[in-house]
Short mmCIF file of C-alpha atoms in Angstrom, two decimals:
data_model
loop_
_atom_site.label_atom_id
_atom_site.label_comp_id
_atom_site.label_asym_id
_atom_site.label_seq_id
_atom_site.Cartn_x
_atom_site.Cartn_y
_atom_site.Cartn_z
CA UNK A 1 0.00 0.00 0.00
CA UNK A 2 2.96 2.57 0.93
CA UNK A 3 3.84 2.46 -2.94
CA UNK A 4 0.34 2.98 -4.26
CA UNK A 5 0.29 6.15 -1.66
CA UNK A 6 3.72 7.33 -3.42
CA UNK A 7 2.29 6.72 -6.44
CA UNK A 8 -1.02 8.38 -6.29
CA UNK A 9 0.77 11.62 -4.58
CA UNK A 10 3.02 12.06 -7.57
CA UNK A 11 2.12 14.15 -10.24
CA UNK A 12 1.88 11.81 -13.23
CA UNK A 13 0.27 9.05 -10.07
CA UNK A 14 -2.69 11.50 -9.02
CA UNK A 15 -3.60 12.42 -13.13
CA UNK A 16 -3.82 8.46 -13.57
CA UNK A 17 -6.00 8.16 -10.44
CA UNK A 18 -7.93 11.35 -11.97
CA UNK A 19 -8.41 9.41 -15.75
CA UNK A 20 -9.54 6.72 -14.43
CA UNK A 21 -12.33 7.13 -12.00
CA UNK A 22 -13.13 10.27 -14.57
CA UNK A 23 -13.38 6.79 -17.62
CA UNK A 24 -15.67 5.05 -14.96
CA UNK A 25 -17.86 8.46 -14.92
CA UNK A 26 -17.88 8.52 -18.49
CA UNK A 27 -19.18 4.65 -18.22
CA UNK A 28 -21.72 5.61 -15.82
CA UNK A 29 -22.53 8.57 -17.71
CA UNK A 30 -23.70 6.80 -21.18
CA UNK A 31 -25.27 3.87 -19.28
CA UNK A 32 -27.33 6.77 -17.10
CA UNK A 33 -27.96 8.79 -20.71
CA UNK A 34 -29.37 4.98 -22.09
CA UNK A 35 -31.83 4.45 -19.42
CA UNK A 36 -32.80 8.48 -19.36
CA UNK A 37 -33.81 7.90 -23.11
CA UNK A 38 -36.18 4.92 -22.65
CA UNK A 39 -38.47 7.68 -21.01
CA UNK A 40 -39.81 8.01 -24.98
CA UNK A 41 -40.97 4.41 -25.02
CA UNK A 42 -43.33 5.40 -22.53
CA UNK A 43 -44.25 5.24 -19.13
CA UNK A 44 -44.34 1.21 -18.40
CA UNK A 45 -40.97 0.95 -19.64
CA UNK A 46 -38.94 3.66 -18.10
CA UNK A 47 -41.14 2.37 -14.55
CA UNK A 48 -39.97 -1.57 -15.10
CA UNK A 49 -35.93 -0.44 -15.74
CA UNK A 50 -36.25 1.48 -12.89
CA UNK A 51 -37.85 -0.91 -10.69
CA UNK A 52 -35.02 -3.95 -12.47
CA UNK A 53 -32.49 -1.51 -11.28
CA UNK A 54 -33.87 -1.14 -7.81
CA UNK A 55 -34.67 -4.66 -7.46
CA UNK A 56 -31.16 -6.22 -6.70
CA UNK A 57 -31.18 -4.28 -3.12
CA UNK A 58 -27.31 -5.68 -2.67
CA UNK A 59 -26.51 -4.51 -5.91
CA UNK A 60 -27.52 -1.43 -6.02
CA UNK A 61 -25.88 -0.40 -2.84
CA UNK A 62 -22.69 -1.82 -3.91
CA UNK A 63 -22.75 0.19 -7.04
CA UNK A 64 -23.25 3.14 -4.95
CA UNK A 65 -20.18 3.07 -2.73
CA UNK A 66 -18.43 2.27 -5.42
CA UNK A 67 -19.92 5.27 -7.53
CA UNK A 68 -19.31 7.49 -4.08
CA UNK A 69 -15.44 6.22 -4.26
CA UNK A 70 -15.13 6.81 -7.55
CA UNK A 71 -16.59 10.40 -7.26
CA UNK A 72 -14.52 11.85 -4.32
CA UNK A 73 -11.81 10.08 -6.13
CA UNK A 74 -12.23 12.48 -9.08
CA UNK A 75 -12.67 15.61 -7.27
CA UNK A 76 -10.15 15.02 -4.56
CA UNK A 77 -7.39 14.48 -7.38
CA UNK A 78 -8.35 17.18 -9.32
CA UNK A 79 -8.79 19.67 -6.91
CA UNK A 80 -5.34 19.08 -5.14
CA UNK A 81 -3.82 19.19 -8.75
CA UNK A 82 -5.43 22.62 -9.38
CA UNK A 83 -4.16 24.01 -6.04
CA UNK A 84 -0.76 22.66 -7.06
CA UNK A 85 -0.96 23.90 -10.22
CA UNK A 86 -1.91 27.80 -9.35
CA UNK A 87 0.81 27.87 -6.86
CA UNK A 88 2.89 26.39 -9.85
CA UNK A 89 2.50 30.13 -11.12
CA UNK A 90 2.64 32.30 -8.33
CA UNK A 91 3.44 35.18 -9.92
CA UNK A 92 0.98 36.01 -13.19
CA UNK A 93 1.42 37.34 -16.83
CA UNK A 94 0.88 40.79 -17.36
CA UNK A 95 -0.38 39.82 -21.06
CA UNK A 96 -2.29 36.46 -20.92
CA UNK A 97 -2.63 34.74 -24.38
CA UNK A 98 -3.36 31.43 -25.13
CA UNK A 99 -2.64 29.31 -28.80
CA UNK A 100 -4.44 26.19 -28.91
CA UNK A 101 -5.50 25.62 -25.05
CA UNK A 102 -9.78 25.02 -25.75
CA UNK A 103 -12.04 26.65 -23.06
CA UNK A 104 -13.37 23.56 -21.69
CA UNK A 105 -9.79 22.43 -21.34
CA UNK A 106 -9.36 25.86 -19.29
CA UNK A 107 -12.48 25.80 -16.95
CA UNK A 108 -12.07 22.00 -16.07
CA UNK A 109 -12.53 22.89 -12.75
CA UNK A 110 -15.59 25.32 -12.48
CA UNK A 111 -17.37 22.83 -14.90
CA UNK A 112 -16.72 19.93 -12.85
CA UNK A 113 -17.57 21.50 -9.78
CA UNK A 114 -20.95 22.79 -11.24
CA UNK A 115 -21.57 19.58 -12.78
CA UNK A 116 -21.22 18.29 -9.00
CA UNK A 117 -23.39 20.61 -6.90
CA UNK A 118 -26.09 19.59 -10.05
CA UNK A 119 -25.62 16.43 -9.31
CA UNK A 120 -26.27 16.59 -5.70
CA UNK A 121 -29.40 18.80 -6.18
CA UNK A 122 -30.52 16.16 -8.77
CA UNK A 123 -29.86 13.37 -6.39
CA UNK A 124 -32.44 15.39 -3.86
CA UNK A 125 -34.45 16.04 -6.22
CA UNK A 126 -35.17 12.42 -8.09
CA UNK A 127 -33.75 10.06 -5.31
CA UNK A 128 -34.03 11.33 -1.97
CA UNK A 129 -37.11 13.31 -3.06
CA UNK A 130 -36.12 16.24 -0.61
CA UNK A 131 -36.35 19.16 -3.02
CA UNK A 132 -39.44 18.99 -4.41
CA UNK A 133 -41.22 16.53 -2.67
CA UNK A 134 -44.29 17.00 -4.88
CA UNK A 135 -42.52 15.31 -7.76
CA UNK A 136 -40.71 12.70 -5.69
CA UNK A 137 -42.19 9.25 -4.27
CA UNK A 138 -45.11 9.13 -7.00
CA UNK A 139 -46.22 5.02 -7.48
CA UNK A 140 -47.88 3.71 -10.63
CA UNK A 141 -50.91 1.11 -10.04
CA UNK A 142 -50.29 -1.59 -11.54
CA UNK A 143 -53.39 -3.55 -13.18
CA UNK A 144 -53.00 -6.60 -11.29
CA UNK A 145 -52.82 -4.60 -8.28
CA UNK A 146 -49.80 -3.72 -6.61
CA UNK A 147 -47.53 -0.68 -6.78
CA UNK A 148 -44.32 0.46 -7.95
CA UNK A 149 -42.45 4.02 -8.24
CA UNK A 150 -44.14 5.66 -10.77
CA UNK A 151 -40.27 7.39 -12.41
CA UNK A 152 -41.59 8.45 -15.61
CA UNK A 153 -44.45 10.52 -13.56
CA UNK A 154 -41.43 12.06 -11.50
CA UNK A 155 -39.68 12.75 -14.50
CA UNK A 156 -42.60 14.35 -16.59
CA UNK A 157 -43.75 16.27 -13.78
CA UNK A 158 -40.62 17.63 -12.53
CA UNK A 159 -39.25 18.77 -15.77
CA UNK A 160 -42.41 20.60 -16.50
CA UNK A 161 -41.51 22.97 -14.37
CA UNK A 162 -39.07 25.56 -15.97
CA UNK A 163 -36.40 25.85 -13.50
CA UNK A 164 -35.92 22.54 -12.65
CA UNK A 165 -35.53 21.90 -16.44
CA UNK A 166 -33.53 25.58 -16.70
CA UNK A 167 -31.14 24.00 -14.40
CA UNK A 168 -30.66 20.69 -15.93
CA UNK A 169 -30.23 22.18 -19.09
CA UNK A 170 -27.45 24.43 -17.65
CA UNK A 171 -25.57 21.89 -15.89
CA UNK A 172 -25.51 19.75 -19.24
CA UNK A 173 -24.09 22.41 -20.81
CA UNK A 174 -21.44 22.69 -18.00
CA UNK A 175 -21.47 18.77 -18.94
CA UNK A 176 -20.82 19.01 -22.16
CA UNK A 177 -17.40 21.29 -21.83
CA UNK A 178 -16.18 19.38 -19.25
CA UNK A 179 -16.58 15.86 -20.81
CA UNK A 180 -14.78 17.27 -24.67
CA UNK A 181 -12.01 17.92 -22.91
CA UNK A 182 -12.02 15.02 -20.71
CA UNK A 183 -12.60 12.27 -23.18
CA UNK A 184 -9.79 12.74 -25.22
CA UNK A 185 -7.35 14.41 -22.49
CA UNK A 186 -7.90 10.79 -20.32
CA UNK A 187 -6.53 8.76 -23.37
CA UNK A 188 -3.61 11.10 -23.14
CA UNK A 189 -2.99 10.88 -19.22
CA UNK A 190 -2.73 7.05 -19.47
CA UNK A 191 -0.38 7.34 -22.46
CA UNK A 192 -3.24 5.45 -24.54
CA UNK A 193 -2.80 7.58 -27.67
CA UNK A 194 -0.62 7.74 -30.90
CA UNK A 195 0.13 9.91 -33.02
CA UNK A 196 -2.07 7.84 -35.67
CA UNK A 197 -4.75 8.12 -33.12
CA UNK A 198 -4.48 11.69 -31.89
CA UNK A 199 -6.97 13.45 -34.38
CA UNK A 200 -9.50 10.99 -33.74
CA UNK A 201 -9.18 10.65 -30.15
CA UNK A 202 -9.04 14.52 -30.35
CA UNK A 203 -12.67 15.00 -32.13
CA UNK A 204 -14.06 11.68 -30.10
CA UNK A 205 -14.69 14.10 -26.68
CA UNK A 206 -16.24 16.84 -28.18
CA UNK A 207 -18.45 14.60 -30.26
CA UNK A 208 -18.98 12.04 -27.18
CA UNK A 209 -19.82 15.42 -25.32
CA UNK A 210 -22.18 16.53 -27.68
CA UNK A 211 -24.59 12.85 -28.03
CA UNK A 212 -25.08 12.82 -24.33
CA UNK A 213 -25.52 16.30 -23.69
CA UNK A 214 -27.90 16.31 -27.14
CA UNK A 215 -29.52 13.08 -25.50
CA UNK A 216 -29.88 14.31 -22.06
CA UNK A 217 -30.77 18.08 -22.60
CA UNK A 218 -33.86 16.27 -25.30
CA UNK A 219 -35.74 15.38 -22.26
CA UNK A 220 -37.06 18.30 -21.09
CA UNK A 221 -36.90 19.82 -23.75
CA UNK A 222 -39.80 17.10 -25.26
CA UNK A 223 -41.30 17.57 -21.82
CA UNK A 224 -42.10 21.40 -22.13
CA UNK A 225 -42.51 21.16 -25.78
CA UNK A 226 -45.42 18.99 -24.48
CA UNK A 227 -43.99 16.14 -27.12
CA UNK A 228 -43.68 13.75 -23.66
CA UNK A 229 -46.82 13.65 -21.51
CA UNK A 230 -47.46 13.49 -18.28
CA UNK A 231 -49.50 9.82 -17.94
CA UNK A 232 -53.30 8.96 -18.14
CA UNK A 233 -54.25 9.78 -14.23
CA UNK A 234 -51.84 12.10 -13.87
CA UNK A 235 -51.01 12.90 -9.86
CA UNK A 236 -51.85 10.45 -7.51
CA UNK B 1 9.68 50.68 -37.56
CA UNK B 2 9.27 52.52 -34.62
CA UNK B 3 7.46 50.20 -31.63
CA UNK B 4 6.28 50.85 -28.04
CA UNK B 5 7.47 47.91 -25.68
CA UNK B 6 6.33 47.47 -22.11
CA UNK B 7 8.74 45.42 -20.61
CA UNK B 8 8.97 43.71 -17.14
CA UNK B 9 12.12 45.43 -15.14
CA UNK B 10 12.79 43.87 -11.57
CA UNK B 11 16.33 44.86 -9.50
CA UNK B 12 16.47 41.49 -7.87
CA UNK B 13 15.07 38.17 -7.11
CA UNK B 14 13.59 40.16 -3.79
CA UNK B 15 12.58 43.05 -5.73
CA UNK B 16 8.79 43.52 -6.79
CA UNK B 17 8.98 43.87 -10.37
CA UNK B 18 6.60 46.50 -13.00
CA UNK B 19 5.92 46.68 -16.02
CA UNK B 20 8.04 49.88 -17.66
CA UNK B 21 7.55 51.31 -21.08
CA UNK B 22 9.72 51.98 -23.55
CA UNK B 23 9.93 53.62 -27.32
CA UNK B 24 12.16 51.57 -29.83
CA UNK B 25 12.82 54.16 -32.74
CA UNK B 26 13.84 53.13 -36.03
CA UNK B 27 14.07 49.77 -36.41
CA UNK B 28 14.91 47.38 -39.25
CA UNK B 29 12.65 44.67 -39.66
CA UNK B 30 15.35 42.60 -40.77
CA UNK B 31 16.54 42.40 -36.89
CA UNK B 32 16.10 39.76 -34.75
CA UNK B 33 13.82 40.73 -31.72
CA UNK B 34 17.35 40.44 -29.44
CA UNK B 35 18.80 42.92 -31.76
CA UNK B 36 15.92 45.37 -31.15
CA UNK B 37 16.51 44.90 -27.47
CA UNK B 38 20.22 45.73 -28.42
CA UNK B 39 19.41 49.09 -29.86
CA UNK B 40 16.90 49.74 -27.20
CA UNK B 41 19.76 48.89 -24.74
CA UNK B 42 22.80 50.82 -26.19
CA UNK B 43 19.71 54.22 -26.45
CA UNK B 44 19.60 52.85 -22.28
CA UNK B 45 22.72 53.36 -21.86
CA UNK B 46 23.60 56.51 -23.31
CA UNK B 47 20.90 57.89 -21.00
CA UNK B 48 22.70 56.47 -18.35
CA UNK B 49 19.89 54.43 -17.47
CA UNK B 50 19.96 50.62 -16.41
CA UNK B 51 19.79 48.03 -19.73
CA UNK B 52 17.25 45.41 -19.91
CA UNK B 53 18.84 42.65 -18.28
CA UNK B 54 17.71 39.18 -21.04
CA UNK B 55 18.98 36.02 -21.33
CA UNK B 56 21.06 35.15 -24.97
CA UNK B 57 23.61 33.13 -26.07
CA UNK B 58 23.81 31.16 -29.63
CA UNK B 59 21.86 33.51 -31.49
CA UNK B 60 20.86 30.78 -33.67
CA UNK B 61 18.08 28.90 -32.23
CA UNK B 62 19.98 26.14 -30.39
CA UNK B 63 21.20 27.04 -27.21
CA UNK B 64 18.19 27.31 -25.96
CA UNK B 65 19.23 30.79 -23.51
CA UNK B 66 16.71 33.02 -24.94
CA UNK B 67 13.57 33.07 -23.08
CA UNK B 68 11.31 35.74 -23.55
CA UNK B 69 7.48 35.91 -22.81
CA UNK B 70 6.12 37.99 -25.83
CA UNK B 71 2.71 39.54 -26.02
CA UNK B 72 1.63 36.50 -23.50
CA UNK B 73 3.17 33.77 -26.02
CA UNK B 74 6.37 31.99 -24.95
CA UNK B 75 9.45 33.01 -28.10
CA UNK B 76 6.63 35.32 -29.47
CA UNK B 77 3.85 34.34 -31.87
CA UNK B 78 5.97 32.41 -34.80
CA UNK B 79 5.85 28.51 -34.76
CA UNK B 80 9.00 26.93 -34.02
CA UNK B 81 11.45 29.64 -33.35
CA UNK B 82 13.81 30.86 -30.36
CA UNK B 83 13.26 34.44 -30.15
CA UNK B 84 16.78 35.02 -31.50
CA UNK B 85 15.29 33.98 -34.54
CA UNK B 86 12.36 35.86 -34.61
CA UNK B 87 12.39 38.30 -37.26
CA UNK B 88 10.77 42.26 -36.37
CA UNK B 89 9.00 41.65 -40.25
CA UNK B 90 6.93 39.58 -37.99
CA UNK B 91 5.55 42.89 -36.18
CA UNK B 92 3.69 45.94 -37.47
CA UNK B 93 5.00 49.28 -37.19
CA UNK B 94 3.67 51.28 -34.09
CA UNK B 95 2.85 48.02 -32.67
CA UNK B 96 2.68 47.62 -28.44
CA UNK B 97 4.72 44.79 -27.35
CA UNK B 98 4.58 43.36 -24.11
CA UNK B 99 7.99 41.30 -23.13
CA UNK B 100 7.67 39.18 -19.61
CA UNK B 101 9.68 36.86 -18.52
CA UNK B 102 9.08 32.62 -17.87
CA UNK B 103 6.76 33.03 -15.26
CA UNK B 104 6.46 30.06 -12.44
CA UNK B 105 7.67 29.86 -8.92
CA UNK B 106 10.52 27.13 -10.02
CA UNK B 107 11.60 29.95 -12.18
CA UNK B 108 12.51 32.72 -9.91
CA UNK B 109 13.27 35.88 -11.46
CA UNK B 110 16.64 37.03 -11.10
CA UNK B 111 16.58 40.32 -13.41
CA UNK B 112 14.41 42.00 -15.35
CA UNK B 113 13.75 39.01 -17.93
CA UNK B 114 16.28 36.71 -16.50
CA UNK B 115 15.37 33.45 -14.65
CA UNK B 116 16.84 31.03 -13.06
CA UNK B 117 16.06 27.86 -14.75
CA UNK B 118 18.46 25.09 -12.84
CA UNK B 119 15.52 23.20 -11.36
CA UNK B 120 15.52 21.97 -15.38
CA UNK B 121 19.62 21.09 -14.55
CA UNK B 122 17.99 19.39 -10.95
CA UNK B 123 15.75 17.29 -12.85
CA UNK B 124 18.62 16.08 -15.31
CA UNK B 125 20.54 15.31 -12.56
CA UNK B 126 17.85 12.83 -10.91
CA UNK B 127 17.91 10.44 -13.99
CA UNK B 128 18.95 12.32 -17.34
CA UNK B 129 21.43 10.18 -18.64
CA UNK B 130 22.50 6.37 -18.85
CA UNK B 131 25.08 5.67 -16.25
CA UNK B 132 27.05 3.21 -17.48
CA UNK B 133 30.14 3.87 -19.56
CA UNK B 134 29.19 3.86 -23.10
CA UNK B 135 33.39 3.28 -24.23
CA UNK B 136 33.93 4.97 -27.98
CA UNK B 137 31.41 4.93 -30.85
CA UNK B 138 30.40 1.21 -31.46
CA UNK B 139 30.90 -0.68 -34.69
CA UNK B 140 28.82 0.57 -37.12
CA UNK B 141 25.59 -2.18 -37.25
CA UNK B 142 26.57 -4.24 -33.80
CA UNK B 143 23.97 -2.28 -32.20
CA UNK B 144 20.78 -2.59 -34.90
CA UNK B 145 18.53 0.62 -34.27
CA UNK B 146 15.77 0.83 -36.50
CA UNK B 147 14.99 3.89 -38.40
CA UNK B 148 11.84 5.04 -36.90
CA UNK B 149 13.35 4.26 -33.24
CA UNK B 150 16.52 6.27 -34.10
CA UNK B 151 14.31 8.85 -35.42
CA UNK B 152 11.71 9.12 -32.75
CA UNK B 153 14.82 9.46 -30.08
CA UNK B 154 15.76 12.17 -32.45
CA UNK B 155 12.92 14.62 -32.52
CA UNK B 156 12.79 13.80 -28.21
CA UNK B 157 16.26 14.88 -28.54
CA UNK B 158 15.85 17.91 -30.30
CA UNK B 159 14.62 19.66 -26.81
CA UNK B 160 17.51 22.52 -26.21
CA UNK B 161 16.24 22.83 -22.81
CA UNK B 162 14.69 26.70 -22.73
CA UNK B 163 11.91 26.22 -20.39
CA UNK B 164 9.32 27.59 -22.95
CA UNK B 165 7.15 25.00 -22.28
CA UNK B 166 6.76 25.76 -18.41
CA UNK B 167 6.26 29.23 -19.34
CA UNK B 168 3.27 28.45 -21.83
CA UNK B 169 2.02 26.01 -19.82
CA UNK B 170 -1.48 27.79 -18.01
CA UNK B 171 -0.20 25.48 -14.73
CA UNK B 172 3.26 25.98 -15.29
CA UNK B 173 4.75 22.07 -15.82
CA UNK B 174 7.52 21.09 -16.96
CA UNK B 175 5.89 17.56 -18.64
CA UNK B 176 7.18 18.62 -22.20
CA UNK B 177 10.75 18.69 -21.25
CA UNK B 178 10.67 15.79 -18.80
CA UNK B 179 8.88 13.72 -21.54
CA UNK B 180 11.84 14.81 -24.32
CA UNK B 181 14.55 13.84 -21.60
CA UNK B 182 13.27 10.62 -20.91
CA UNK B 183 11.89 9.31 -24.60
CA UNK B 184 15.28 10.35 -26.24
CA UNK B 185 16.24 7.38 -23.98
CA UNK B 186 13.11 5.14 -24.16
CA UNK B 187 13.60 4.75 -27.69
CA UNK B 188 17.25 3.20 -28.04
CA UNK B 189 18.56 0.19 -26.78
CA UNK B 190 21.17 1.94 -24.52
CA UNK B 191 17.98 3.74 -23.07
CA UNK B 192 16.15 0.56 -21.74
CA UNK B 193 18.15 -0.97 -18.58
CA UNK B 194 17.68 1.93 -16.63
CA UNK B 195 14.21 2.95 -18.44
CA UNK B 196 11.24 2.16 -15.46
CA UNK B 197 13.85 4.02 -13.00
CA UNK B 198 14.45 7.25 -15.16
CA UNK B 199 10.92 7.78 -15.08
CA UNK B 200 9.96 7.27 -11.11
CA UNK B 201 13.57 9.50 -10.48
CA UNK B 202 13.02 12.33 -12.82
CA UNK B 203 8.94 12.55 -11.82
CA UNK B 204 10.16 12.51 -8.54
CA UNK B 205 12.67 15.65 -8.84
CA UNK B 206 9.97 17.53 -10.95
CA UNK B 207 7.52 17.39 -8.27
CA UNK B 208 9.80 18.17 -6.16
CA UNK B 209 10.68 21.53 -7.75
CA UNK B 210 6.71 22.79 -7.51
CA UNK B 211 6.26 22.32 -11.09
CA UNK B 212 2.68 22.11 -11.88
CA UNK B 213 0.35 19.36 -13.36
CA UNK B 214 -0.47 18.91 -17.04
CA UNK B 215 -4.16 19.54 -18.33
CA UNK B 216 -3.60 17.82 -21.63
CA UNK B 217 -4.15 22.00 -23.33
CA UNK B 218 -0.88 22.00 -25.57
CA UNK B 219 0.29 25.05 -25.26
CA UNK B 220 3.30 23.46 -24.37
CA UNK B 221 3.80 22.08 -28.44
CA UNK B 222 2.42 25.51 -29.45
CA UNK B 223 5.22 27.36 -28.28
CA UNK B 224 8.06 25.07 -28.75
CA UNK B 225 10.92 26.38 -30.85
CA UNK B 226 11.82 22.82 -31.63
CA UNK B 227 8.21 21.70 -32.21
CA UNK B 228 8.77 18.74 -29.76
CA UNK B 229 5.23 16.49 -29.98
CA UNK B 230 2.61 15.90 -26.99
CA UNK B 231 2.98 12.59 -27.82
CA UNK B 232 6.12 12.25 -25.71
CA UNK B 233 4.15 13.42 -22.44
CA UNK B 234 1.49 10.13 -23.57
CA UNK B 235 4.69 7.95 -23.29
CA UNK B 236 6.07 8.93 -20.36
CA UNK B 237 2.90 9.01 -18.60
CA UNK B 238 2.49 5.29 -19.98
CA UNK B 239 6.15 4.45 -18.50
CA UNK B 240 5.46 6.21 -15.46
CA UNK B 241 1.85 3.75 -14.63
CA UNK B 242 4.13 0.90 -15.72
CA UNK B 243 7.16 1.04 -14.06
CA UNK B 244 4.76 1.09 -10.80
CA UNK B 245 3.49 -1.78 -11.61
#
């Protein structure tokens, strides 16, 4: 363990660390953008993925430590790197100018973070149901009796609502700088790259970026347009 | 051409430094920028002021001395070239030029646009080279090098060493040079032996120095004169994971 704790303070060690868990996010990210889009299928489906994903109680909780790991992981790396790196250059340019340096690649930090908070309010929001707790623990009837979370009804509801879907669409465009850089620079901090490679893996992040941000940011956008409708029955 | 510079002047490495401005009247834009700075200088001098204090040695692009931060871009705004070797035809007449020194703390300033860059030596010294005696040049084919590898080793080796890459960099790193120090060796045979401990030494001694991280923005391969590739921070970063393995 003493050599993994060398290796992870080191410079090079910490960006690994920082590639990684942010390739496990990106993971996480297009399987989350996958199930978001079966919300057009209708409400049945959306309700049964989200009740198969729920249903494997051991599971589920051991994909959330490991998704909490994973996540302070990321932000504890990349925030001690961006301390490091400011007092790297104490003293600042008089004329700043920059060549090829992109702006997501430049505001890696302030997009991440906002991506974060968003993520926390969303967790209220959808999971713990604190926020708006009018939109949270809705249940669909099912026809042979019986009950289960009624997500689609959460989702339709909640994103009717401008703000909540102002904010969302915000934070996915927060989302969408943050993951152009990202996605390419990560095949770059674990020396997975070539010099054959390097356009492609260059133009893969911002075009990764912009399907799940496209993807994501459709949802509510359907929802206000009134394209995606709240179901027959409406609130409980 | 007749230009208006603004150019950092500090005393000392205690000193707090300002921006001062200066005219440079009648200039040929077949000068090098040093050689403006020379005529700006010697007009210094006769006013018994102080001269601009700058770094310069070769004059030709590979000593790797000059080191001049030029309207916020590291050997000024032309691709590939020392600012020895960069020509006033590149500027406009009346043009404002602003002329800063590397800026990062394991650069300290010790004149006007002088730093101290002997962390870069410090690094060197942690794993630069291949320790065993090499003897005199081997026969010519008893060690096969192919092409590509001798090439690659080449264009790693082409790094003169002028910290423009630190000063481009928006965290200040040194990862361009580092990489070019340690692929000139990764790629030849004579390299190898000592390869997995070059790369733990010399990351060690650069983090050391308060160097800061790379963010994967290349502004590192925009600025350098000898156009050395990002690819050579991928390989090192790849040697670096492995030899921890």
């Amino acid at each position: 363990m003493g050599g993994f704790f060398q290796f992870a303070k080191s410079s090079i060690g910490s960006k690994v660390l920082m590639a990684l868990s942010g390739a496990v996010l990106l993971l996480w990210i297009t399987g989350h953008m996958l199930g978001n889009l079966q919300i057009y299928a209708g409400q049945d489906a959306l309700n049964s993925y989200a009740e198969k994903l729920r249903s494997v109680a051991v599971f589920l909780y051991v994909v959330r430590v490991v998704m909490l790991v994973i996540v302070l992981t990321h932000i504890v790396t990349s925030v001690m790197l961006w301390v490091e790196n400011r007092r790297a250059r104490s003293s600042r340019y008089a004329y700043n100018n920059t060549v090829q340096a992109t702006v997501g690649s430049r505001t890696m930090i302030w997009s991440g973070l906002l991506v974060f908070v968003f993520v926390i309010y969303h967790l209220a929001h959808l999971t713990w149901g604190q926020i708006h707790p009018e939109f949270a623990h809705l249940v669909q009837k099912l026809p042979g009796g019986g009950e289960r979370p009624d997500v689609y009804s959460m989702v339709v509801l909640g994103y009717q609502n401008g703000l909540i879907s102002g904010s969302y669409i915000i934070a996915m465009l927060c989302l969408w700088f943050h993951l152009s850089h990202g996605f390419s620079s990560l095949f770059q901090t674990l020396g997975l790259t070539s010099v054959k490679y390097r356009p492609l893996i260059e133009r893969a992040g911002p075009v990764f970026a912009t399907i799940v941000v496209a993807a994501n940011i459709s949802i509510p956008l359907t929802v206000l347009l009134g394209l995606v409708k709240p179901a027959v029955g409406g609130l409980p | 051409m007749n230009l208006t510079l603004h150019v950092w002047r500090q005393k000392n490495p205690q000193a707090k430094g300002q921006m001062v401005t200066y005219p440079a009247r009648e200039i040929s834009p077949n000068m090098s920028f040093l050689e403006m700075l020379d005529i700006v200088n010697e007009e210094l001098v006769l006013k018994g002021e102080e001269p601009i204090a700058f770094d310069h040695d070769c004059r030709e692009g590979i000593c790797g001395m000059c080191s001049l931060v030029i309207n916020g871009i590291a050997h000024g705004h032309e691709r590939g070239t020392t600012v020895c070797q960069l020509h006033m035809r590149h500027f406009k007449d009346g043009q404002e030029i602003t002329i800063e020194p590397w800026r990062a703390k394991p650069f300290p300033v010790l004149r006007d646009l002088i730093v101290d860059r002997s962390a870069l030596d410090r690094i060197m010294m942690a794993g630069g080279f291949i320790s065993v005696n090499a003897g005199g040049a081997p026969d010519a084919n008893a060690l096969p090098v192919p092409k590509e590898h001798a090439e690659l080793a080449m264009d790693a080796a082409a790094c003169i060493g002028c910290g423009a890459c630190v000063a481009s960099c928006k965290n200040a790193s040194a990862m361009l040079f580092m990489s070019a120090k340690i692929c000139q060796f990764a790629h030849l045979p004579q390299g190898q032996p000592e390869r997995m401990d070059r790369v733990r030494k010399m990351v060690a001694a650069m983090d050391a120095e308060g160097f800061g991280n790379c963010t994967n923005q290349y502004e590192c391969e925009a600025v350098c004169p000898k156009e050395i590739s990002v690819r050579f921070i991928a390989e090192m970063n790849r040697d670096y994971w492995r030899a921890w393995l």
